[in-house]
mmCIF file of C-alpha atoms and ligand atoms in Angstrom:
data_model
loop_
_atom_site.group_PDB
_atom_site.id
_atom_site.type_symbol
_atom_site.label_atom_id
_atom_site.label_comp_id
_atom_site.label_asym_id
_atom_site.label_seq_id
_atom_site.Cartn_x
_atom_site.Cartn_y
_atom_site.Cartn_z
ATOM 1 C CA MET A 5 19.242 19.714 -13.883
ATOM 2 C CA LYS A 6 17.947 19.079 -17.414
ATOM 3 C CA ASP A 7 15.625 21.771 -18.783
ATOM 4 C CA VAL A 8 12.551 19.990 -20.222
ATOM 5 C CA SER A 9 10.515 23.176 -20.709
ATOM 6 C CA GLN A 10 10.554 22.698 -24.556
ATOM 7 C CA GLU A 11 9.479 18.974 -24.340
ATOM 8 C CA PRO A 12 5.818 18.221 -25.197
ATOM 9 C CA LEU A 13 3.467 18.503 -22.198
ATOM 10 C CA PRO A 14 2.454 15.257 -20.520
ATOM 11 C CA LEU A 15 -0.810 13.910 -21.767
ATOM 12 C CA LEU A 16 -3.939 12.583 -20.050
ATOM 13 C CA ALA A 17 -5.079 9.211 -21.554
ATOM 14 C CA GLY A 18 -8.379 9.307 -23.397
ATOM 15 C CA ARG A 19 -11.337 7.762 -21.616
ATOM 16 C CA GLY A 20 -12.400 4.300 -22.632
ATOM 17 C CA ALA A 21 -16.027 3.851 -23.466
ATOM 18 C CA GLU A 22 -16.388 1.398 -20.614
ATOM 19 C CA SER A 23 -14.644 3.555 -17.986
ATOM 20 C CA HIS A 24 -16.295 4.404 -14.685
ATOM 21 C CA LYS A 25 -15.607 6.995 -11.993
ATOM 22 C CA GLY A 26 -13.334 4.590 -10.085
ATOM 23 C CA ASP A 27 -10.896 4.710 -12.996
ATOM 24 C CA PHE A 28 -10.271 8.370 -12.396
ATOM 25 C CA GLY A 29 -9.290 8.329 -8.781
ATOM 26 C CA ARG A 30 -10.708 9.025 -5.310
ATOM 27 C CA VAL A 31 -9.147 12.317 -3.983
ATOM 28 C CA LEU A 32 -9.261 13.413 -0.390
ATOM 29 C CA LEU A 33 -8.571 17.129 0.105
ATOM 30 C CA ILE A 34 -7.788 18.271 3.669
ATOM 31 C CA GLY A 35 -8.227 21.849 4.752
ATOM 32 C CA GLY A 36 -10.863 24.583 5.137
ATOM 33 C CA ALA A 37 -10.840 25.549 8.759
ATOM 34 C CA PRO A 38 -13.448 28.074 9.960
ATOM 35 C CA GLY A 39 -12.869 31.353 8.151
ATOM 36 C CA MET A 40 -11.135 29.615 5.231
ATOM 37 C CA ALA A 41 -13.824 27.118 4.178
ATOM 38 C CA GLY A 42 -13.763 28.642 0.681
ATOM 39 C CA SER A 43 -10.116 27.646 0.082
ATOM 40 C CA ILE A 44 -10.675 23.921 0.154
ATOM 41 C CA ALA A 45 -14.033 24.205 -1.628
ATOM 42 C CA MET A 46 -12.177 25.899 -4.519
ATOM 43 C CA SER A 47 -9.585 23.151 -4.506
ATOM 44 C CA ALA A 48 -12.278 20.427 -4.498
ATOM 45 C CA LEU A 49 -14.242 22.142 -7.355
ATOM 46 C CA SER A 50 -10.954 22.499 -9.320
ATOM 47 C CA CYS A 51 -10.186 18.885 -8.738
ATOM 48 C CA LEU A 52 -13.533 17.813 -10.172
ATOM 49 C CA ARG A 53 -13.141 20.149 -13.146
ATOM 50 C CA SER A 54 -9.723 18.475 -13.773
ATOM 51 C CA GLY A 55 -11.269 15.084 -14.132
ATOM 52 C CA ALA A 56 -11.028 13.347 -10.746
ATOM 53 C CA GLY A 57 -13.628 10.569 -10.367
ATOM 54 C CA LEU A 58 -14.669 11.077 -6.743
ATOM 55 C CA VAL A 59 -13.724 14.003 -4.437
ATOM 56 C CA THR A 60 -14.088 14.231 -0.670
ATOM 57 C CA VAL A 61 -13.148 17.223 1.477
ATOM 58 C CA ALA A 62 -11.989 16.615 5.124
ATOM 59 C CA ALA A 63 -12.526 19.799 7.079
ATOM 60 C CA PRO A 64 -12.897 20.574 10.804
ATOM 61 C CA ALA A 65 -16.395 19.738 12.133
ATOM 62 C CA ALA A 66 -17.180 23.403 12.500
ATOM 63 C CA SER A 67 -16.663 24.239 8.867
ATOM 64 C CA ALA A 68 -17.373 20.951 7.075
ATOM 65 C CA PRO A 69 -21.172 21.875 6.598
ATOM 66 C CA VAL A 70 -20.070 25.251 5.212
ATOM 67 C CA VAL A 71 -17.728 23.537 2.740
ATOM 68 C CA ALA A 72 -20.535 21.168 1.767
ATOM 69 C CA SER A 73 -22.944 23.950 1.140
ATOM 70 C CA PHE A 74 -20.742 25.449 -1.643
ATOM 71 C CA CYS A 75 -21.226 22.469 -3.987
ATOM 72 C CA PRO A 76 -23.311 19.287 -4.157
ATOM 73 C CA VAL A 77 -20.800 17.224 -6.144
ATOM 74 C CA TYR A 78 -18.098 16.535 -3.592
ATOM 75 C CA MET A 79 -18.500 14.742 -0.242
ATOM 76 C CA THR A 80 -17.422 16.011 3.158
ATOM 77 C CA VAL A 81 -16.055 14.402 6.310
ATOM 78 C CA ALA A 82 -15.149 15.936 9.684
ATOM 79 C CA ILE A 83 -11.439 15.765 10.391
ATOM 80 C CA GLY A 84 -12.036 15.459 14.111
ATOM 81 C CA LYS A 85 -14.001 12.234 13.780
ATOM 82 C CA ALA A 86 -10.878 10.087 13.798
ATOM 83 C CA GLU A 87 -12.506 6.886 12.527
ATOM 84 C CA ASP A 88 -14.300 8.574 9.592
ATOM 85 C CA PHE A 89 -11.121 10.521 8.693
ATOM 86 C CA ARG A 90 -8.974 7.323 8.811
ATOM 87 C CA GLU A 91 -11.496 5.465 6.536
ATOM 88 C CA SER A 92 -11.441 8.397 4.083
ATOM 89 C CA LEU A 93 -7.675 8.430 4.051
ATOM 90 C CA GLU A 94 -7.476 4.670 3.477
ATOM 91 C CA ALA A 95 -10.020 4.885 0.641
ATOM 92 C CA ALA A 96 -8.227 7.749 -1.165
ATOM 93 C CA THR A 97 -5.958 7.130 -4.157
ATOM 94 C CA VAL A 98 -4.688 10.738 -3.942
ATOM 95 C CA VAL A 99 -4.456 13.255 -1.032
ATOM 96 C CA ALA A 100 -4.032 16.983 -0.988
ATOM 97 C CA ILE A 101 -3.418 18.746 2.262
ATOM 98 C CA GLY A 102 -3.158 22.369 3.260
ATOM 99 C CA PRO A 103 -5.457 24.975 1.766
ATOM 100 C CA GLY A 104 -6.998 26.850 4.633
ATOM 101 C CA LEU A 105 -6.081 24.131 7.112
ATOM 102 C CA GLY A 106 -4.793 26.594 9.695
ATOM 103 C CA GLU A 107 -2.315 25.815 12.517
ATOM 104 C CA ASN A 108 -4.402 23.426 14.633
ATOM 105 C CA TRP A 109 -4.107 20.256 12.555
ATOM 106 C CA ASP A 110 -0.364 19.690 12.253
ATOM 107 C CA THR A 111 -0.796 16.091 13.525
ATOM 108 C CA LEU A 112 -2.557 15.195 10.286
ATOM 109 C CA LEU A 113 0.479 15.551 8.061
ATOM 110 C CA PRO A 114 2.457 12.610 9.568
ATOM 111 C CA LEU A 115 -0.673 10.426 9.013
ATOM 112 C CA VAL A 116 -0.950 11.569 5.423
ATOM 113 C CA LEU A 117 2.822 11.013 4.755
ATOM 114 C CA ALA A 118 2.666 7.552 6.389
ATOM 115 C CA ALA A 119 -0.153 6.595 4.036
ATOM 116 C CA ASN A 120 2.382 6.904 1.179
ATOM 117 C CA LYS A 121 -0.135 7.894 -1.462
ATOM 118 C CA PRO A 122 0.336 10.441 -4.259
ATOM 119 C CA THR A 123 0.006 13.674 -2.295
ATOM 120 C CA VAL A 124 -0.060 17.370 -2.921
ATOM 121 C CA ILE A 125 1.199 19.493 0.054
ATOM 122 C CA ASP A 126 0.267 23.168 -0.092
ATOM 123 C CA ALA A 127 -0.262 26.243 2.183
ATOM 124 C CA ASP A 128 -0.693 25.109 5.774
ATOM 125 C CA GLY A 129 0.458 21.629 4.940
ATOM 126 C CA LEU A 130 3.825 23.217 3.997
ATOM 127 C CA ASN A 131 3.795 25.309 7.105
ATOM 128 C CA ALA A 132 3.171 22.170 9.199
ATOM 129 C CA LEU A 133 6.112 20.495 7.383
ATOM 130 C CA ALA A 134 8.331 23.461 8.274
ATOM 131 C CA ARG A 135 7.170 23.621 11.893
ATOM 132 C CA GLY A 136 7.658 19.889 12.364
ATOM 133 C CA SER A 137 11.007 19.731 10.504
ATOM 134 C CA MET A 138 9.560 16.865 8.538
ATOM 135 C CA LEU A 139 11.163 17.498 5.158
ATOM 136 C CA GLU A 140 12.980 14.206 5.190
ATOM 137 C CA ASN A 141 9.736 12.397 5.687
ATOM 138 C CA VAL A 142 8.363 13.637 2.380
ATOM 139 C CA HIS A 143 8.277 10.799 -0.116
ATOM 140 C CA ALA A 144 8.689 10.502 -3.805
ATOM 141 C CA ARG A 145 4.961 10.627 -4.642
ATOM 142 C CA CYS A 146 4.638 14.110 -3.101
ATOM 143 C CA VAL A 147 4.306 17.426 -4.929
ATOM 144 C CA LEU A 148 5.201 20.449 -2.797
ATOM 145 C CA THR A 149 3.630 23.742 -4.051
ATOM 146 C CA PRO A 150 5.204 26.650 -2.136
ATOM 147 C CA HIS A 151 4.898 30.329 -2.957
ATOM 148 C CA PRO A 152 8.173 32.218 -2.095
ATOM 149 C CA GLY A 153 6.912 32.969 1.436
ATOM 150 C CA GLU A 154 6.192 29.236 2.155
ATOM 151 C CA TYR A 155 9.436 28.293 0.503
ATOM 152 C CA GLY A 156 11.365 30.498 2.857
ATOM 153 C CA ARG A 157 9.730 28.876 5.871
ATOM 154 C CA LEU A 158 10.640 25.468 4.471
ATOM 155 C CA VAL A 159 14.284 26.059 3.776
ATOM 156 C CA GLY A 160 14.856 28.397 6.703
ATOM 157 C CA ASP A 161 17.791 30.056 4.930
ATOM 158 C CA ALA A 162 17.545 33.741 3.965
ATOM 159 C CA SER A 163 19.965 33.652 1.047
ATOM 160 C CA LEU A 164 18.241 30.565 -0.461
ATOM 161 C CA ALA A 165 14.815 32.098 0.184
ATOM 162 C CA ALA A 166 15.856 35.261 -1.712
ATOM 163 C CA LYS A 167 16.558 33.134 -4.709
ATOM 164 C CA ALA A 168 12.939 32.004 -4.829
ATOM 165 C CA THR A 169 12.058 35.554 -5.984
ATOM 166 C CA GLY A 170 15.137 35.955 -8.186
ATOM 167 C CA ASP A 171 15.631 35.370 -11.964
ATOM 168 C CA ASP A 172 14.717 32.133 -13.665
ATOM 169 C CA ALA A 173 18.151 30.564 -12.930
ATOM 170 C CA GLU A 174 17.963 31.361 -9.281
ATOM 171 C CA ARG A 175 14.331 30.098 -8.978
ATOM 172 C CA VAL A 176 15.315 26.882 -10.752
ATOM 173 C CA GLU A 177 18.187 26.467 -8.423
ATOM 174 C CA ALA A 178 15.930 27.163 -5.390
ATOM 175 C CA ALA A 179 13.275 24.657 -6.496
ATOM 176 C CA GLY A 180 15.932 22.006 -7.205
ATOM 177 C CA VAL A 181 17.480 22.355 -3.747
ATOM 178 C CA LEU A 182 14.141 21.834 -2.019
ATOM 179 C CA ALA A 183 13.327 18.865 -4.332
ATOM 180 C CA ARG A 184 16.610 17.177 -3.318
ATOM 181 C CA ARG A 185 16.151 17.975 0.392
ATOM 182 C CA SER A 186 12.530 16.651 0.446
ATOM 183 C CA GLY A 187 12.334 12.868 -0.010
ATOM 184 C CA ALA A 188 14.974 13.005 -2.765
ATOM 185 C CA SER A 189 12.401 13.025 -5.559
ATOM 186 C CA GLY A 190 8.664 13.901 -5.973
ATOM 187 C CA ALA A 191 8.387 17.361 -7.336
ATOM 188 C CA VAL A 192 8.544 20.999 -6.170
ATOM 189 C CA LEU A 193 6.442 23.640 -7.851
ATOM 190 C CA LEU A 194 7.699 27.057 -6.938
ATOM 191 C CA LYS A 195 4.844 29.524 -7.578
ATOM 192 C CA GLY A 196 4.957 32.984 -9.066
ATOM 193 C CA ALA A 197 5.230 34.500 -12.541
ATOM 194 C CA ARG A 198 7.050 31.796 -14.584
ATOM 195 C CA THR A 199 6.332 28.975 -12.085
ATOM 196 C CA VAL A 200 9.170 26.469 -11.878
ATOM 197 C CA VAL A 201 8.606 22.671 -11.566
ATOM 198 C CA ALA A 202 11.651 20.590 -10.464
ATOM 199 C CA ASP A 203 12.298 17.161 -9.238
ATOM 200 C CA GLY A 204 16.083 17.467 -8.643
ATOM 201 C CA GLU A 205 17.085 15.970 -12.009
ATOM 202 C CA ARG A 206 14.976 17.978 -14.410
ATOM 203 C CA HIS A 207 13.008 21.224 -14.366
ATOM 204 C CA ALA A 208 10.479 23.106 -16.533
ATOM 205 C CA ILE A 209 9.471 26.725 -16.462
ATOM 206 C CA ASN A 210 5.749 27.478 -17.076
ATOM 207 C CA LYS A 211 4.978 30.228 -19.587
ATOM 208 C CA THR A 212 1.170 30.520 -19.160
ATOM 209 C CA GLY A 213 -0.588 32.817 -16.654
ATOM 210 C CA ASN A 214 -0.564 36.518 -15.917
ATOM 211 C CA PRO A 215 -0.597 38.979 -12.964
ATOM 212 C CA GLY A 216 -4.385 38.892 -12.776
ATOM 213 C CA MET A 217 -3.768 35.556 -10.986
ATOM 214 C CA ALA A 218 -2.287 37.437 -8.035
ATOM 215 C CA THR A 219 -5.509 37.238 -6.197
ATOM 216 C CA GLY A 220 -6.422 35.131 -3.156
ATOM 217 C CA GLY A 221 -7.358 31.543 -3.916
ATOM 218 C CA SER A 222 -5.488 31.144 -7.237
ATOM 219 C CA GLY A 223 -3.146 28.702 -5.550
ATOM 220 C CA ASP A 224 -5.990 26.689 -3.952
ATOM 221 C CA VAL A 225 -7.282 26.134 -7.499
ATOM 222 C CA LEU A 226 -3.890 24.869 -8.622
ATOM 223 C CA THR A 227 -3.773 22.389 -5.675
ATOM 224 C CA GLY A 228 -7.060 20.850 -6.876
ATOM 225 C CA VAL A 229 -5.901 20.713 -10.494
ATOM 226 C CA ILE A 230 -2.692 18.848 -9.664
ATOM 227 C CA ALA A 231 -4.547 16.440 -7.380
ATOM 228 C CA GLY A 232 -7.074 15.763 -10.140
ATOM 229 C CA LEU A 233 -4.276 15.085 -12.627
ATOM 230 C CA MET A 234 -2.554 12.704 -10.217
ATOM 231 C CA ALA A 235 -5.812 10.938 -9.684
ATOM 232 C CA GLN A 236 -5.853 10.151 -13.436
ATOM 233 C CA GLY A 237 -2.423 8.604 -13.260
ATOM 234 C CA LEU A 238 0.107 11.350 -13.883
ATOM 235 C CA GLY A 239 3.262 11.210 -11.724
ATOM 236 C CA PRO A 240 4.265 14.127 -9.476
ATOM 237 C CA PHE A 241 6.490 15.955 -12.000
ATOM 238 C CA ASP A 242 4.055 15.527 -14.955
ATOM 239 C CA ALA A 243 1.007 16.485 -12.827
ATOM 240 C CA ALA A 244 2.695 19.599 -11.496
ATOM 241 C CA ARG A 245 3.943 20.587 -14.946
ATOM 242 C CA LEU A 246 0.640 20.012 -16.771
ATOM 243 C CA GLY A 247 -1.258 21.500 -13.843
ATOM 244 C CA ALA A 248 0.790 24.733 -13.932
ATOM 245 C CA HIS A 249 0.176 24.971 -17.628
ATOM 246 C CA VAL A 250 -3.610 24.461 -17.584
ATOM 247 C CA HIS A 251 -3.961 26.700 -14.524
ATOM 248 C CA GLY A 252 -2.121 29.477 -16.355
ATOM 249 C CA VAL A 253 -4.213 28.952 -19.488
ATOM 250 C CA ALA A 254 -7.346 29.252 -17.300
ATOM 251 C CA GLY A 255 -5.914 32.516 -15.927
ATOM 252 C CA ASP A 256 -5.270 33.797 -19.410
ATOM 253 C CA LEU A 257 -8.796 32.975 -20.503
ATOM 254 C CA ALA A 258 -10.206 34.627 -17.401
ATOM 255 C CA ALA A 259 -8.085 37.745 -18.091
ATOM 256 C CA ALA A 260 -9.277 37.896 -21.707
ATOM 257 C CA ARG A 261 -12.897 37.619 -20.508
ATOM 258 C CA LEU A 262 -12.857 39.803 -17.438
ATOM 259 C CA GLY A 263 -9.485 41.671 -17.306
ATOM 260 C CA GLN A 264 -6.614 41.260 -14.888
ATOM 261 C CA ILE A 265 -8.058 43.687 -12.378
ATOM 262 C CA SER A 266 -11.528 42.088 -11.907
ATOM 263 C CA MET A 267 -10.736 38.415 -12.375
ATOM 264 C CA ILE A 268 -10.933 36.305 -9.157
ATOM 265 C CA ALA A 269 -10.028 32.736 -8.286
ATOM 266 C CA THR A 270 -13.498 31.212 -8.921
ATOM 267 C CA ASP A 271 -13.155 32.561 -12.498
ATOM 268 C CA LEU A 272 -10.095 30.304 -12.949
ATOM 269 C CA ILE A 273 -12.293 27.336 -12.004
ATOM 270 C CA ASP A 274 -14.889 28.465 -14.560
ATOM 271 C CA GLU A 275 -12.198 28.534 -17.241
ATOM 272 C CA LEU A 276 -10.717 25.130 -16.490
ATOM 273 C CA PRO A 277 -13.029 23.280 -18.875
ATOM 274 C CA HIS A 278 -11.942 25.618 -21.714
ATOM 275 C CA ALA A 279 -8.307 25.291 -20.695
ATOM 276 C CA PHE A 280 -8.435 21.523 -20.861
ATOM 277 C CA GLN A 281 -10.236 21.655 -24.232
ATOM 278 C CA ARG A 282 -7.308 23.734 -25.624
ATOM 279 C CA LEU A 283 -4.697 21.115 -24.861
ATOM 280 C CA ASP A 284 -3.026 19.959 -28.068
ATOM 281 C CA PRO A 285 -3.837 17.256 -28.828
ATOM 282 C CA THR A 286 -7.038 17.341 -26.807
ATOM 283 C CA PRO A 287 -7.182 14.241 -24.591
ATOM 284 C CA PHE A 288 -10.738 13.334 -25.735
HETATM 285 N N1 NPW B 11 -10.709 32.051 0.468
HETATM 286 C C1 NPW B 11 -9.899 31.451 1.339
HETATM 287 O O1 NPW B 11 -10.317 30.780 2.284
HETATM 288 C C2 NPW B 11 -8.448 31.641 1.208
HETATM 289 C C3 NPW B 11 -7.598 31.061 2.138
HETATM 290 N N2 NPW B 11 -6.245 31.090 1.968
HETATM 291 C C4 NPW B 11 -5.444 30.367 2.946
HETATM 292 O O2 NPW B 11 -4.892 31.339 3.802
HETATM 293 C C5 NPW B 11 -3.799 30.710 4.508
HETATM 294 C C6 NPW B 11 -2.617 31.668 4.431
HETATM 295 O O3 NPW B 11 -2.044 31.675 3.150
HETATM 296 P P1 NPW B 11 -1.340 32.909 2.543
HETATM 297 O O4 NPW B 11 -0.580 32.462 1.346
HETATM 298 O O5 NPW B 11 -2.334 33.999 2.307
HETATM 299 O O6 NPW B 11 -0.432 33.435 3.663
HETATM 300 P P2 NPW B 11 1.185 33.238 3.878
HETATM 301 O O7 NPW B 11 1.572 31.872 3.767
HETATM 302 O O8 NPW B 11 1.554 33.912 5.148
HETATM 303 O O9 NPW B 11 1.780 33.966 2.573
HETATM 304 C C7 NPW B 11 1.984 35.322 2.610
HETATM 305 C C8 NPW B 11 3.504 35.470 2.708
HETATM 306 O O10 NPW B 11 4.140 34.926 1.614
HETATM 307 C C9 NPW B 11 4.682 35.921 0.747
HETATM 308 N N3 NPW B 11 4.498 35.638 -0.602
HETATM 309 C C10 NPW B 11 3.358 35.024 -1.166
HETATM 310 N N4 NPW B 11 3.450 34.953 -2.496
HETATM 311 C C11 NPW B 11 4.599 35.506 -2.860
HETATM 312 C C12 NPW B 11 5.245 35.810 -4.043
HETATM 313 N N5 NPW B 11 4.717 35.377 -5.240
HETATM 314 N N6 NPW B 11 6.414 36.458 -4.068
HETATM 315 C C13 NPW B 11 6.885 36.808 -2.857
HETATM 316 N N7 NPW B 11 6.354 36.650 -1.669
HETATM 317 C C14 NPW B 11 5.265 36.035 -1.663
HETATM 318 C C15 NPW B 11 4.108 37.165 1.289
HETATM 319 O O11 NPW B 11 4.970 38.229 1.144
HETATM 320 P P3 NPW B 11 4.539 39.789 1.298
HETATM 321 O O12 NPW B 11 3.021 39.825 1.336
HETATM 322 O O13 NPW B 11 5.110 40.186 2.544
HETATM 323 O O14 NPW B 11 5.130 40.485 0.073
HETATM 324 C C16 NPW B 11 3.879 36.890 2.739
HETATM 325 O O15 NPW B 11 5.058 37.054 3.456
HETATM 326 C C17 NPW B 11 -3.544 29.375 3.814
HETATM 327 O O16 NPW B 11 -4.122 28.354 4.527
HETATM 328 C C18 NPW B 11 -4.261 29.591 2.526
HETATM 329 O O17 NPW B 11 -4.601 28.329 1.924
HETATM 330 C C19 NPW B 11 -5.576 31.709 0.830
HETATM 331 O O18 NPW B 11 -5.359 30.611 -0.068
HETATM 332 C C20 NPW B 11 -6.437 32.810 0.202
HETATM 333 C C21 NPW B 11 -7.884 32.369 0.053
HETATM 334 N N1 ADP B 12 2.183 37.567 -11.648
HETATM 335 C C1 ADP B 12 1.818 36.286 -11.782
HETATM 336 N N2 ADP B 12 1.930 35.667 -12.973
HETATM 337 C C2 ADP B 12 1.585 34.389 -13.134
HETATM 338 N N3 ADP B 12 1.006 33.620 -12.195
HETATM 339 C C3 ADP B 12 0.848 34.205 -10.972
HETATM 340 C C4 ADP B 12 1.199 35.557 -10.660
HETATM 341 N N4 ADP B 12 0.927 35.781 -9.454
HETATM 342 C C5 ADP B 12 0.422 34.711 -8.848
HETATM 343 N N5 ADP B 12 0.341 33.701 -9.805
HETATM 344 C C6 ADP B 12 -0.088 32.335 -9.587
HETATM 345 O O1 ADP B 12 -1.265 32.292 -8.715
HETATM 346 C C7 ADP B 12 -1.085 31.318 -7.709
HETATM 347 C C8 ADP B 12 -1.017 31.991 -6.297
HETATM 348 O O2 ADP B 12 -0.872 30.928 -5.349
HETATM 349 P P1 ADP B 12 -0.875 31.233 -3.807
HETATM 350 O O3 ADP B 12 0.164 32.317 -3.568
HETATM 351 O O4 ADP B 12 -0.767 29.936 -3.133
HETATM 352 O O5 ADP B 12 -2.371 31.910 -3.565
HETATM 353 P P2 ADP B 12 -3.514 31.479 -2.575
HETATM 354 O O6 ADP B 12 -2.845 30.885 -1.401
HETATM 355 O O7 ADP B 12 -4.099 32.806 -2.207
HETATM 356 O O8 ADP B 12 -4.450 30.631 -3.263
HETATM 357 C C9 ADP B 12 0.148 30.534 -8.135
HETATM 358 O O9 ADP B 12 -0.090 29.450 -8.928
HETATM 359 C C10 ADP B 12 1.024 31.566 -8.825
HETATM 360 O O10 ADP B 12 1.929 30.995 -9.727
HETATM 361 MG MG1 MG B 13 -1.574 29.299 -1.322
#
């Protein structure tokens, strides 16, 4: 695999004066079961702060109102209302599935994969993939975002799983293996310090971020960022790479402001605007 870490980061196109929200994508984020409503709310807010035009959260009926109460900007739909969910899935230009979804909605992943849209699969979406042995159904427009625990469940091979927490070379190898096993392309983002992004032919190692990001919900934020970037036209590898970079910069800004001990995931969302403004060149 070619190392593209030193190549310039992908860019977001500037916004034309005549542009409207439809130009920046309609994202459907699926997750937030009772007890974990906050996870998908953080993804949705992060997606909006990353520039997505319209964001809808699909959550179980019992938690959808809770998700809605966190923020007036995104819409919500109940997963269990099959017709409403199907309409939301059809209308979406990008889908993200997994944060806080729990174990009761594994039937949604095949529907999402069959829709063949740019898709981020995280958390319980990855666990559903592992439980259903559906890796070969992953398509080239998907980004998988496992932490090493999720990675181990996906590959089901202890020696390969151990490489996910190894040195850079081992982590690159681990990410590349999963990228090749899952739909041949797309992108795999293997989380942790020095996050690796790979698509089987190339890889990049992210240098931003800090251990203050080792706090619940940091990954839910990343899911929303990557979905938001895909909604603005970036492909899976570019969205994962730029997403990891911006997410890490937001983490570094939060650490500078609050310290690694006290920073929490919502602080990353607060810093996303500043992280995007620091991109060189700034997109707008
Ligand atoms: N506010 C909310 O609603 C929140 C809701 N959330 C939701 O909770 C659900 C469960 O997700 P989860 O990631 O907490 O549990 P799980 O997949 O069992 O992972 C733990 C396992 O993985 C391992 N592991 C992890 N990272 C590793 C690393 N870098 N390096 C090495 N190992 C690592 C870890 O290892 P260990 O702790 O044993 O060292 C353990 O084995 C999910 O839906 C998520 O979206 C959360 O997002 C939080 C905020
Ligand atoms: N020590 C670290 N250095 C840099 N980034 C980290 C570190 N620890 C965690 N992160 C980042 O924080 C995020 C954690 O994601 P994840 O494990 O999915 O958390 P959660 O599911 O609680 O949201 C990942 O993007 C990971 O790369
Ligand atoms: Mg996670």
